[in-house]
Short mmCIF file of C-alpha atoms in Angstrom, two decimals:
data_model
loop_
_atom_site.label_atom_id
_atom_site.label_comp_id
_atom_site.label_asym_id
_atom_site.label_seq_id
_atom_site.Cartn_x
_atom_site.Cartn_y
_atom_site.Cartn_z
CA UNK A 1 0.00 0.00 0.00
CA UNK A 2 1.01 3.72 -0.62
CA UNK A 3 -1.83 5.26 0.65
CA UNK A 4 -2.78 5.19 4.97
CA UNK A 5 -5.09 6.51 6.91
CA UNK A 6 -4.01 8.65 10.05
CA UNK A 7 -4.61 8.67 13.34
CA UNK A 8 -3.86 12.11 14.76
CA UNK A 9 -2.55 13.72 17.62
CA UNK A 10 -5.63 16.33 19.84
CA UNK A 11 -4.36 18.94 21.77
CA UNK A 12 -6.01 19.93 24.55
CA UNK A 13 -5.01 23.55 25.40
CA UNK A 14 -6.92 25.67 26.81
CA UNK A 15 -7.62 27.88 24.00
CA UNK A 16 -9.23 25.59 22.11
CA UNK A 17 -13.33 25.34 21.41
CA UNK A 18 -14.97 22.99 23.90
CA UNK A 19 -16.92 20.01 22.67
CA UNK A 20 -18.46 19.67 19.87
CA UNK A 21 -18.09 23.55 18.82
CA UNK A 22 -14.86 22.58 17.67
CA UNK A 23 -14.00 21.22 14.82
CA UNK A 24 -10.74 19.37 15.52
CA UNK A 25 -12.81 17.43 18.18
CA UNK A 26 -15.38 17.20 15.50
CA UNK A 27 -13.30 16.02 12.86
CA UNK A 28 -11.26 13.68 15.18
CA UNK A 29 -14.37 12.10 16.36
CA UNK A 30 -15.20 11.63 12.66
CA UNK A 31 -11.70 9.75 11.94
CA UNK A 32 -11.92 7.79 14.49
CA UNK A 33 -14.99 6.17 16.39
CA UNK A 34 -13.04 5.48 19.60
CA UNK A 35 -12.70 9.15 20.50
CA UNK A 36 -15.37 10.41 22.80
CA UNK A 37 -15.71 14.50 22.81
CA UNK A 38 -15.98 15.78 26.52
CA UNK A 39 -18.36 18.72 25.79
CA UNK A 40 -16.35 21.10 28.26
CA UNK A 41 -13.05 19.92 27.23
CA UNK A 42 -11.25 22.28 24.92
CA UNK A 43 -9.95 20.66 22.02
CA UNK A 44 -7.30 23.59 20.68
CA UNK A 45 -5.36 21.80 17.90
CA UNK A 46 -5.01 18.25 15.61
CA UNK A 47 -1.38 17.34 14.53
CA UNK A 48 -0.49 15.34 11.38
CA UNK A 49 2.43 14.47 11.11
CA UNK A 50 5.89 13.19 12.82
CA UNK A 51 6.45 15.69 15.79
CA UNK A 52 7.46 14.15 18.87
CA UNK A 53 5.00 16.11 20.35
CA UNK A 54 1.81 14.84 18.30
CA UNK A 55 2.58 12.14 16.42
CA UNK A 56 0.30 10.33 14.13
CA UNK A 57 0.10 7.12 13.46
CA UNK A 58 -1.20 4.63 10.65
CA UNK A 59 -3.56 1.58 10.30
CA UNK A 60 -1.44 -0.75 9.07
CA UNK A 61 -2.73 -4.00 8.43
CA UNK A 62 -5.53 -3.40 11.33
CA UNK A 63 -2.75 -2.63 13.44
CA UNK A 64 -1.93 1.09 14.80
CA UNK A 65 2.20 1.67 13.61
CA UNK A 66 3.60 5.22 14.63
CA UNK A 67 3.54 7.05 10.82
CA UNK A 68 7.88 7.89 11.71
CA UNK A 69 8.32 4.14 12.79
CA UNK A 70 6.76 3.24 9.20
CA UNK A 71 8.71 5.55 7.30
CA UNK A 72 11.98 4.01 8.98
CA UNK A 73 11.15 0.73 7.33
CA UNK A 74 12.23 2.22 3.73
CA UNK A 75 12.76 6.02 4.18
CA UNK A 76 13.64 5.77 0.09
CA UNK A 77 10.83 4.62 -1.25
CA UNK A 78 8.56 6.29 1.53
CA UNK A 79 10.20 9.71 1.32
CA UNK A 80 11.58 9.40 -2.20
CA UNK A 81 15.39 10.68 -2.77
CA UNK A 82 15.01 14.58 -2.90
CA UNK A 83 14.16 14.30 0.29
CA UNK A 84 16.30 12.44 1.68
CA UNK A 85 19.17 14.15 -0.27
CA UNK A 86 18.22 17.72 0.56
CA UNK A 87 17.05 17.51 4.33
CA UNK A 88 19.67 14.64 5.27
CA UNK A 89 17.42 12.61 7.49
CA UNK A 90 14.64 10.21 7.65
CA UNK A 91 11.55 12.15 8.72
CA UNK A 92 9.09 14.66 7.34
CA UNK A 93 10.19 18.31 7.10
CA UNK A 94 6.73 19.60 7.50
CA UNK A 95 3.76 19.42 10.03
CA UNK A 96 0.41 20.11 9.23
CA UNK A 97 -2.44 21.00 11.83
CA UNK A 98 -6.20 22.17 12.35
CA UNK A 99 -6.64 24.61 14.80
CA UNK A 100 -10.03 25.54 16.47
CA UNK A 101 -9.57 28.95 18.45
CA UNK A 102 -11.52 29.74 21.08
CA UNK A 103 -9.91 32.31 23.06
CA UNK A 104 -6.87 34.57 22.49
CA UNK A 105 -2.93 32.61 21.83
CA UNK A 106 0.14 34.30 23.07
CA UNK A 107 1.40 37.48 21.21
CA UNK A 108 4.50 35.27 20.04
CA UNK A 109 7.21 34.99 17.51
CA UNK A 110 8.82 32.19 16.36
CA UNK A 111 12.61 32.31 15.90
CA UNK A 112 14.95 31.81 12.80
CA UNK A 113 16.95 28.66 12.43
CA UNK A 114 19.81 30.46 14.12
CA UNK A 115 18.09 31.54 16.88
CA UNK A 116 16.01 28.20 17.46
CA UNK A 117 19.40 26.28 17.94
CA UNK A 118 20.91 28.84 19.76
CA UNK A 119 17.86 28.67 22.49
CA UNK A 120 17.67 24.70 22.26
CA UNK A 121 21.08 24.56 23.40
CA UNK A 122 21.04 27.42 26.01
CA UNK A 123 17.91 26.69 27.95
CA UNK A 124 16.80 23.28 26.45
CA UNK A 125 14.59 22.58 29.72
CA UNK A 126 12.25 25.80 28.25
CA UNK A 127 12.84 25.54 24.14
CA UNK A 128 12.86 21.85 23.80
CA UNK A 129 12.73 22.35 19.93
CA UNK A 130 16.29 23.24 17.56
CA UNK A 131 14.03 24.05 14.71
CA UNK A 132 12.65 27.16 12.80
CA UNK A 133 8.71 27.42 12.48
CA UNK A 134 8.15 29.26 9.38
CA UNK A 135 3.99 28.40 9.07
CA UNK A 136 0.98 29.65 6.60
CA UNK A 137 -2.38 29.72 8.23
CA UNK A 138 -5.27 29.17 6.61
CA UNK A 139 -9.00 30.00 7.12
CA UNK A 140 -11.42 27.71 7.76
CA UNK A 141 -13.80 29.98 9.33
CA UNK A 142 -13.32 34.03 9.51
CA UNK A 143 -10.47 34.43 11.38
CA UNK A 144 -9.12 37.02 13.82
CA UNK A 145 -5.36 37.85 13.62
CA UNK A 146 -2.67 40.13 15.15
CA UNK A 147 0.10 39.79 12.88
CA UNK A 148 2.85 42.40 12.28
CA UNK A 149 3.82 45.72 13.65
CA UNK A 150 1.06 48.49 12.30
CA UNK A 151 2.97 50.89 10.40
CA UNK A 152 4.59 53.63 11.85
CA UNK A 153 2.08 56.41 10.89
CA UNK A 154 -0.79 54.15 12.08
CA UNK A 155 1.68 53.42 15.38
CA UNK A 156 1.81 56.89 15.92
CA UNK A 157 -1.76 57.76 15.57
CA UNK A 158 -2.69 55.31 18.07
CA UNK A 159 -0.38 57.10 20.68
CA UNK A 160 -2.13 60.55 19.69
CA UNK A 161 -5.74 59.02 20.08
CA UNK A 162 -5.26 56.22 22.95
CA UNK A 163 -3.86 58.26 25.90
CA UNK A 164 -3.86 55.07 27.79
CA UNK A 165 -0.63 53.58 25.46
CA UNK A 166 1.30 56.98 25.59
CA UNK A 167 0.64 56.38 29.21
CA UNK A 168 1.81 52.86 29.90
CA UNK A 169 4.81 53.44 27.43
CA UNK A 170 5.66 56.56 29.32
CA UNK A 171 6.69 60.07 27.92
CA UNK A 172 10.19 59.59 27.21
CA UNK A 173 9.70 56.61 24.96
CA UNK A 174 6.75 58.11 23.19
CA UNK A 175 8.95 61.16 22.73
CA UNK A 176 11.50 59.39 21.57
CA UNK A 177 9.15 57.52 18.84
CA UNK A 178 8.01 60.95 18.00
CA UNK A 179 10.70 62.47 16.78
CA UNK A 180 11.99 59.16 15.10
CA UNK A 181 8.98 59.07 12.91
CA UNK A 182 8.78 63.15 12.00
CA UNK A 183 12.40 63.26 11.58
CA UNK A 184 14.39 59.36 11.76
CA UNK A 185 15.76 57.05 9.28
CA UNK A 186 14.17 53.74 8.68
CA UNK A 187 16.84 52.23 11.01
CA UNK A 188 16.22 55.01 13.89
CA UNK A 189 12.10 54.26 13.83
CA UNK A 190 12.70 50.60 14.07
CA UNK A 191 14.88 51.21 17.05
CA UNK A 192 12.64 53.45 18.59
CA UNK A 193 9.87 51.07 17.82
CA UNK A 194 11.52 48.02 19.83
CA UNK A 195 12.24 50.76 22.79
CA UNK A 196 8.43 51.30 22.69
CA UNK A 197 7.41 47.76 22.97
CA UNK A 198 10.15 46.92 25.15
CA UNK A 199 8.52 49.57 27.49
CA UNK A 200 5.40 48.19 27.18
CA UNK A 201 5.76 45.04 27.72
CA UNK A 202 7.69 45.73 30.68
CA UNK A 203 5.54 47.99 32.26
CA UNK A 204 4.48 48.08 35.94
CA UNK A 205 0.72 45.58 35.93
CA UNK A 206 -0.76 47.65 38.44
CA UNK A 207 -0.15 50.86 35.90
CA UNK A 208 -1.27 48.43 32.80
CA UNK A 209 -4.36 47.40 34.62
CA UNK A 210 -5.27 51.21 35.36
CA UNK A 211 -4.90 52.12 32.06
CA UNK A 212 -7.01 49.16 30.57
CA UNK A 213 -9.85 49.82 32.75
CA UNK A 214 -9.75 53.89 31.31
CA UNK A 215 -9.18 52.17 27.73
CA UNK A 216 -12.37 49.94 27.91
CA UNK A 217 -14.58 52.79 28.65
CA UNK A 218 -13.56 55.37 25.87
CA UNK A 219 -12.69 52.77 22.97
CA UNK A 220 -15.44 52.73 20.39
CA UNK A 221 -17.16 49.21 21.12
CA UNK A 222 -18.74 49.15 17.96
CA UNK A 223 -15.61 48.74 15.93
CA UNK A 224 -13.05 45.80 14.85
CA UNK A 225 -10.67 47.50 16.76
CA UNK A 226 -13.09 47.62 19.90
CA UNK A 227 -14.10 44.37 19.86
CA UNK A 228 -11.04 42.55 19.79
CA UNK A 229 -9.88 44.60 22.81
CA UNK A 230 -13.12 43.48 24.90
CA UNK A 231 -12.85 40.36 23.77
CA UNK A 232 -8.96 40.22 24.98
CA UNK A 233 -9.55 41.52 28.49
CA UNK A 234 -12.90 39.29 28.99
CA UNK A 235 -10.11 36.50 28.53
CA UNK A 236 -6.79 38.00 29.87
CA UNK A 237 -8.29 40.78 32.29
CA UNK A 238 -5.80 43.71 32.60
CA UNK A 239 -2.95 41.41 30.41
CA UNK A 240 -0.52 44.31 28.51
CA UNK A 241 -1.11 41.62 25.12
CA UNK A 242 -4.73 44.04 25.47
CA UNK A 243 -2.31 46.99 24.22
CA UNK A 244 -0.98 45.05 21.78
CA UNK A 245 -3.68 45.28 19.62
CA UNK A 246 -2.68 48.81 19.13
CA UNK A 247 0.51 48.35 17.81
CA UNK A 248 -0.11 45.23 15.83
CA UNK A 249 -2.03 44.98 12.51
CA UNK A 250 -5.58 43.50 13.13
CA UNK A 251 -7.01 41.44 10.03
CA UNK A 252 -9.89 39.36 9.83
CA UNK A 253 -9.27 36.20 7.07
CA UNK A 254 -12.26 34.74 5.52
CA UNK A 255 -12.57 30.95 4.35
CA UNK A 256 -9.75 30.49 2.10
CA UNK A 257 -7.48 33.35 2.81
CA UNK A 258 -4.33 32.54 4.25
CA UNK A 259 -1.07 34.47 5.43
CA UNK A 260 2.33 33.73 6.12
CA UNK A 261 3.94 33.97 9.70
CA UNK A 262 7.89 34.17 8.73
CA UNK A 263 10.77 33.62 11.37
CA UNK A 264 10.96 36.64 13.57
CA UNK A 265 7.40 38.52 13.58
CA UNK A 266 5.01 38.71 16.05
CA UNK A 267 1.29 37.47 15.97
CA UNK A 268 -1.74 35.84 18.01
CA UNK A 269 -4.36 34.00 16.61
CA UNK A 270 -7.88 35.41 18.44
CA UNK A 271 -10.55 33.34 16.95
CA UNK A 272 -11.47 30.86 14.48
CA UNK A 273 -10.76 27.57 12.63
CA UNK A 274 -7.80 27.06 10.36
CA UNK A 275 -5.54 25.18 8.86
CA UNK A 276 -1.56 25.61 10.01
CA UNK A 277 1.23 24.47 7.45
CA UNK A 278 4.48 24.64 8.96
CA UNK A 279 8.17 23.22 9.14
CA UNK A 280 8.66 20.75 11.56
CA UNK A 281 8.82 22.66 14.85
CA UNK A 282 7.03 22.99 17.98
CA UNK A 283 9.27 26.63 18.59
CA UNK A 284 7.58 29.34 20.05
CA UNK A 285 8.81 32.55 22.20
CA UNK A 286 6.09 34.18 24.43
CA UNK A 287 5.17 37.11 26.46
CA UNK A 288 1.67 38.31 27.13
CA UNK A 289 -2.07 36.57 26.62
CA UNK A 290 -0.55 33.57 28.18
CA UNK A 291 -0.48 31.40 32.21
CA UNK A 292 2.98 29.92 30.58
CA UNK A 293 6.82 31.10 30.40
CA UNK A 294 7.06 35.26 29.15
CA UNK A 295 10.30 35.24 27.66
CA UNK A 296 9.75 39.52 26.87
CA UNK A 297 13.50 40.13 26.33
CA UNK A 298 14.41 37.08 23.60
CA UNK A 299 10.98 38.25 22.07
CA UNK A 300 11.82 41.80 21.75
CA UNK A 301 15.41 41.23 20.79
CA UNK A 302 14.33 38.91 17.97
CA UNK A 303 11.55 40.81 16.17
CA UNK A 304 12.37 42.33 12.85
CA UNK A 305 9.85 45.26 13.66
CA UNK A 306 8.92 45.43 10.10
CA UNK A 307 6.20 47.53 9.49
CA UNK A 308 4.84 46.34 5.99
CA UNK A 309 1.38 45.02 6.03
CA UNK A 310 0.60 41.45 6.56
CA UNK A 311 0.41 39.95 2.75
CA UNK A 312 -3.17 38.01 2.30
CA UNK A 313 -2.34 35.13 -0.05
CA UNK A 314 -5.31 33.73 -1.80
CA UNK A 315 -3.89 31.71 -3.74
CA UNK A 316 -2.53 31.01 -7.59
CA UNK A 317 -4.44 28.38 -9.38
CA UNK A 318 -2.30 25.93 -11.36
CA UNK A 319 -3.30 24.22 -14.76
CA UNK A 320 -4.97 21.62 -12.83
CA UNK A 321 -7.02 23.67 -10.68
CA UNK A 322 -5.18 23.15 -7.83
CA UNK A 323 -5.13 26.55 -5.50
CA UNK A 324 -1.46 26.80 -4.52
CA UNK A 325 -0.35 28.77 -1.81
CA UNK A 326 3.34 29.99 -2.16
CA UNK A 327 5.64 30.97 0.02
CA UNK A 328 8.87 31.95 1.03
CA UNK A 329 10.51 28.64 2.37
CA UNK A 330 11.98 24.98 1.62
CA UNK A 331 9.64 22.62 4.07
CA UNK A 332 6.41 23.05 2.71
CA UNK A 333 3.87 23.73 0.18
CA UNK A 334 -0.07 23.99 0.52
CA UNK A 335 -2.65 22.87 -1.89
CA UNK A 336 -6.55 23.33 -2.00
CA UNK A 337 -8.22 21.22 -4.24
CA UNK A 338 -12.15 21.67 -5.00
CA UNK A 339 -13.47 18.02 -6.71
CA UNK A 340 -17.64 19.77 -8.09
CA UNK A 341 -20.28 17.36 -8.53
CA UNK A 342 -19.95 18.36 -12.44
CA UNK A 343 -16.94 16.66 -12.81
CA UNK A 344 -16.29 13.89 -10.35
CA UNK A 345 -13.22 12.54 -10.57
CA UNK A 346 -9.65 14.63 -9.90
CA UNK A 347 -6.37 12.84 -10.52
CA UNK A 348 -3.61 13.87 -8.06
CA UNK A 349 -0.37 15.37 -9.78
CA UNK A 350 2.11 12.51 -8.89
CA UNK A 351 4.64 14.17 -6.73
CA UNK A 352 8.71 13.08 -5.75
CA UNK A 353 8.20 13.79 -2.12
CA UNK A 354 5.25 12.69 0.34
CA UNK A 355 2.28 14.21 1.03
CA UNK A 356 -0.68 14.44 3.84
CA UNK A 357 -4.49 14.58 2.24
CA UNK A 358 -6.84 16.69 4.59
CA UNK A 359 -10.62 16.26 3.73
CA UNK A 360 -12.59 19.27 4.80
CA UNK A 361 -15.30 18.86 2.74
CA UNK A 362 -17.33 16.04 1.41
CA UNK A 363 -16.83 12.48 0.93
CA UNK A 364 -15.78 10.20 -1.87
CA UNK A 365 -13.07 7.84 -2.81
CA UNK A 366 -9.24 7.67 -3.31
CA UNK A 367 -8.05 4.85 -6.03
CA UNK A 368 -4.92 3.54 -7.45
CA UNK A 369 -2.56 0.75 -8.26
CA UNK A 370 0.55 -0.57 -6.56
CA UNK A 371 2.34 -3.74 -7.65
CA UNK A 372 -0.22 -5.03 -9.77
CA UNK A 373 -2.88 -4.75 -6.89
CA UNK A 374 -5.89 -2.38 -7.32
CA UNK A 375 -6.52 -0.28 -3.75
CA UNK A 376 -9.66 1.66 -2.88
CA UNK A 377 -9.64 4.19 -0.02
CA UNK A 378 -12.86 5.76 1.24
CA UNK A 379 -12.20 9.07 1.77
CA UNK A 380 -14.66 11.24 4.61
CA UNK A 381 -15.07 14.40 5.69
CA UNK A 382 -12.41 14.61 8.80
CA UNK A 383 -10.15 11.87 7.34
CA UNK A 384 -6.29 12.70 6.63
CA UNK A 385 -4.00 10.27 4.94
CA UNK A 386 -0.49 9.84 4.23
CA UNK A 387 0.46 9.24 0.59
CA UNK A 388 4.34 8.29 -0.45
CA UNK A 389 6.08 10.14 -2.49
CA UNK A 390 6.09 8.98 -6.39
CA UNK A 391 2.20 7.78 -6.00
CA UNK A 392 -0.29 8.19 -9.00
CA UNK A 393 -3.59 8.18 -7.50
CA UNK A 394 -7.09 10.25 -8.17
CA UNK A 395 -10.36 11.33 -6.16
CA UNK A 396 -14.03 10.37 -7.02
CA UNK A 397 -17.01 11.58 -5.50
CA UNK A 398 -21.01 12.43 -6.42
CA UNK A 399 -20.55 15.34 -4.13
CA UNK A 400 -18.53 18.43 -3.73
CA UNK A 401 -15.23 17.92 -2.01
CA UNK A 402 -12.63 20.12 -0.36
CA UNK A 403 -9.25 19.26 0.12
CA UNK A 404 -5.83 20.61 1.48
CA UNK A 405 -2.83 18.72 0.44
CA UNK A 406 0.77 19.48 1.85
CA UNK A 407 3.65 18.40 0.46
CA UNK A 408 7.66 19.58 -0.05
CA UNK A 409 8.27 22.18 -2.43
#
């Protein structure tokens, strides 16, 4: 066989949707008729792939195999040779997840390859993880996102119209961004910029919590802007992520839109379902929105504090009608294929390096051959598989089908 079913890692943090309202609990309930949904459990994210972390597995023969224990058996054929020649090991270079967001995730940043060994090796008890985490998200659902550094004008309206920031930043740092962005270089404003969120994410709670309560009551409620700050402090009462909003770029991502989260820039997921494609790595740096570690000074020394807006990638179709999502980097590559009830059938482009088959939508039937043999492979909504690399294979249904496909560039 070259095509398996997986069964996938659930993680339970607490961010996640509870029960039933989320879909990774919905979807792995779907895969697999042994797990039971708690309806106030949160179910946050489902892993597929070969992280130590979340592993998935296979059904192999009726048997459950760990998916990296079956790739060991013949990494070659499994993996095929470009990978094995360009990432020098016998594993997949990617992860893929779903992600079900309930309330607020860290404001975070996840480091370069540089910086992820360098941390690994200098506090391995806290970064447990030597790998970069380049990652493209995308939605589901319409999704919430803090992602970037607002640019400067914007930055700098914010400390005109918001009191509150100018106050918890304090006067000398504002001052300081002041005259960076009427009279600085790009190189002076992105100094001044890390002063300013240096400041503020250092700042005294007791101050921070003051200053929340004043911005709650003269922020405009009835705006995107507004919202996502109630919604923040209704989860993280009096947190200094609240203020973040105001210096980070807030975009909303409907069904389909996705954007990429490079090494080095900071962002927080706030609601919604999505899909995650990402280089192997469970590396993240924290501080604020979160009960776990706040590294502030490794995040603020890291940031690029770029101030171009986010980039919303919707996608280049191919000449098979495949919706490709490119990006910058070497461990990944995200397709979305739509099968119509018109036209039934879609044959797979037969690929050199392996791939994981998400079904999001619909239900139908994966077919092909493999030494002589014919194999069928129902395909359901929920259901991910693992296909080797070098495998011809195509997708029937009656009905409309949805499906995400990740694979090595």
């Amino acid at each position: 066989m070259r095509i398996y079913k997986l069964k996938c890692s659930v993680q339970e943090y607490a961010w996640g949707k509870l029960g039933q309202h989320s879909l990774v609990g919905h979807f792995a309930q779907l895969s697999d008729p042994d797990f039971c949904i708690d309806p106030v459990q949160p179910y946050a994210e489902l892993w597929m792939g070969t992280h130590i972390r979340g592993p998935s597995s296979i059904w192999n023969e009726g048997k459950l195999q760990l998916l990296s224990d079956h790739i060991a058996t013949n990494p070659e054929e499994i993996l095929g040779e470009r990978v094995l020649n360009d990432w020098g090991y016998q594993d997949l270079p990617f992860l893929f997840k779903i992600l079900s967001v309930n309330k607020s995730l860290s404001i975070q940043a996840h480091p370069d390859k540089q910086l992820a060994e360098h941390l690994h090796a200098s506090f391995p008890e806290i970064y447990k993880d030597s790998n970069h985490k380049p990652e493209l998200a995308c939605a589901l659902t319409d999704c919430t996102v803090l992602c970037q550094f607002r640019s400067f004008q914007n930055i700098y309206d914010n400390l005109q119209n918001y009191p509150e920031l100018r106050n918890v930043v304090g006067e000398e740092a504002y001052t300081l961004f002041e005259n960076a962005f009427l009279t600085g270089c790009e190189d002076e404003k992105k100094r001044v910029l890390r002063n300013l969120f240096h400041k503020l994410m250092l700042a005294d709670q007791e101050l921070v919590e003051m200053q929340v309560e004043s911005l709650l009551k003269s922020i405009d409620k009835n705006t995107v802007l507004g919202e996502v700050i109630v919604k923040i402090n209704q989860e993280f009462p009096g947190d200094v992520g609240i203020f973040c909003s105001l210096l980070l770029n807030v975009i909303t991502l409907k069904p389909g839109d996705a954007v990429f989260l490079g090494p080095n820039e900071p962002h927080a997921y706030l609601s919604g379902d999505l899909v995650e494609a990402m280089a192997c790595s469970d590396n993240v740096v924290r501080a604020g929105l979160t009960p776990k570690f706040k590294d502030v000074e490794t995040l603020v020394g890291m940031l690029t504090y770029n101030t171009n807006p986010p980039n919303i990638i919707r996608g280049e179709s191919d000449e098979l009608g495949n919706v490709v999502y490119n990006t910058p980097n070497e461990e990944f590559n995200l397709m979305r294929i739509f099968v119509d009830d018109q036209n039934n059938r879609y044959n797979f482009p037969r690929l050199d390096t392996p791939s994981i088959i998400l079904i999001t939508q619909g239900n139908g039937v994966m077919k092909y051959s493999s030494n002589g043999l014919q194999y069928e492979v129902n395909a359901k909504l929920g259901d991910s598989y693992f296909v080797y690399a070098d495998t011809d294979f195509y997708l029937e249904s009656e009905e409309e089908l949805n499906v995400f496909r990740i694979t090595v560039p």
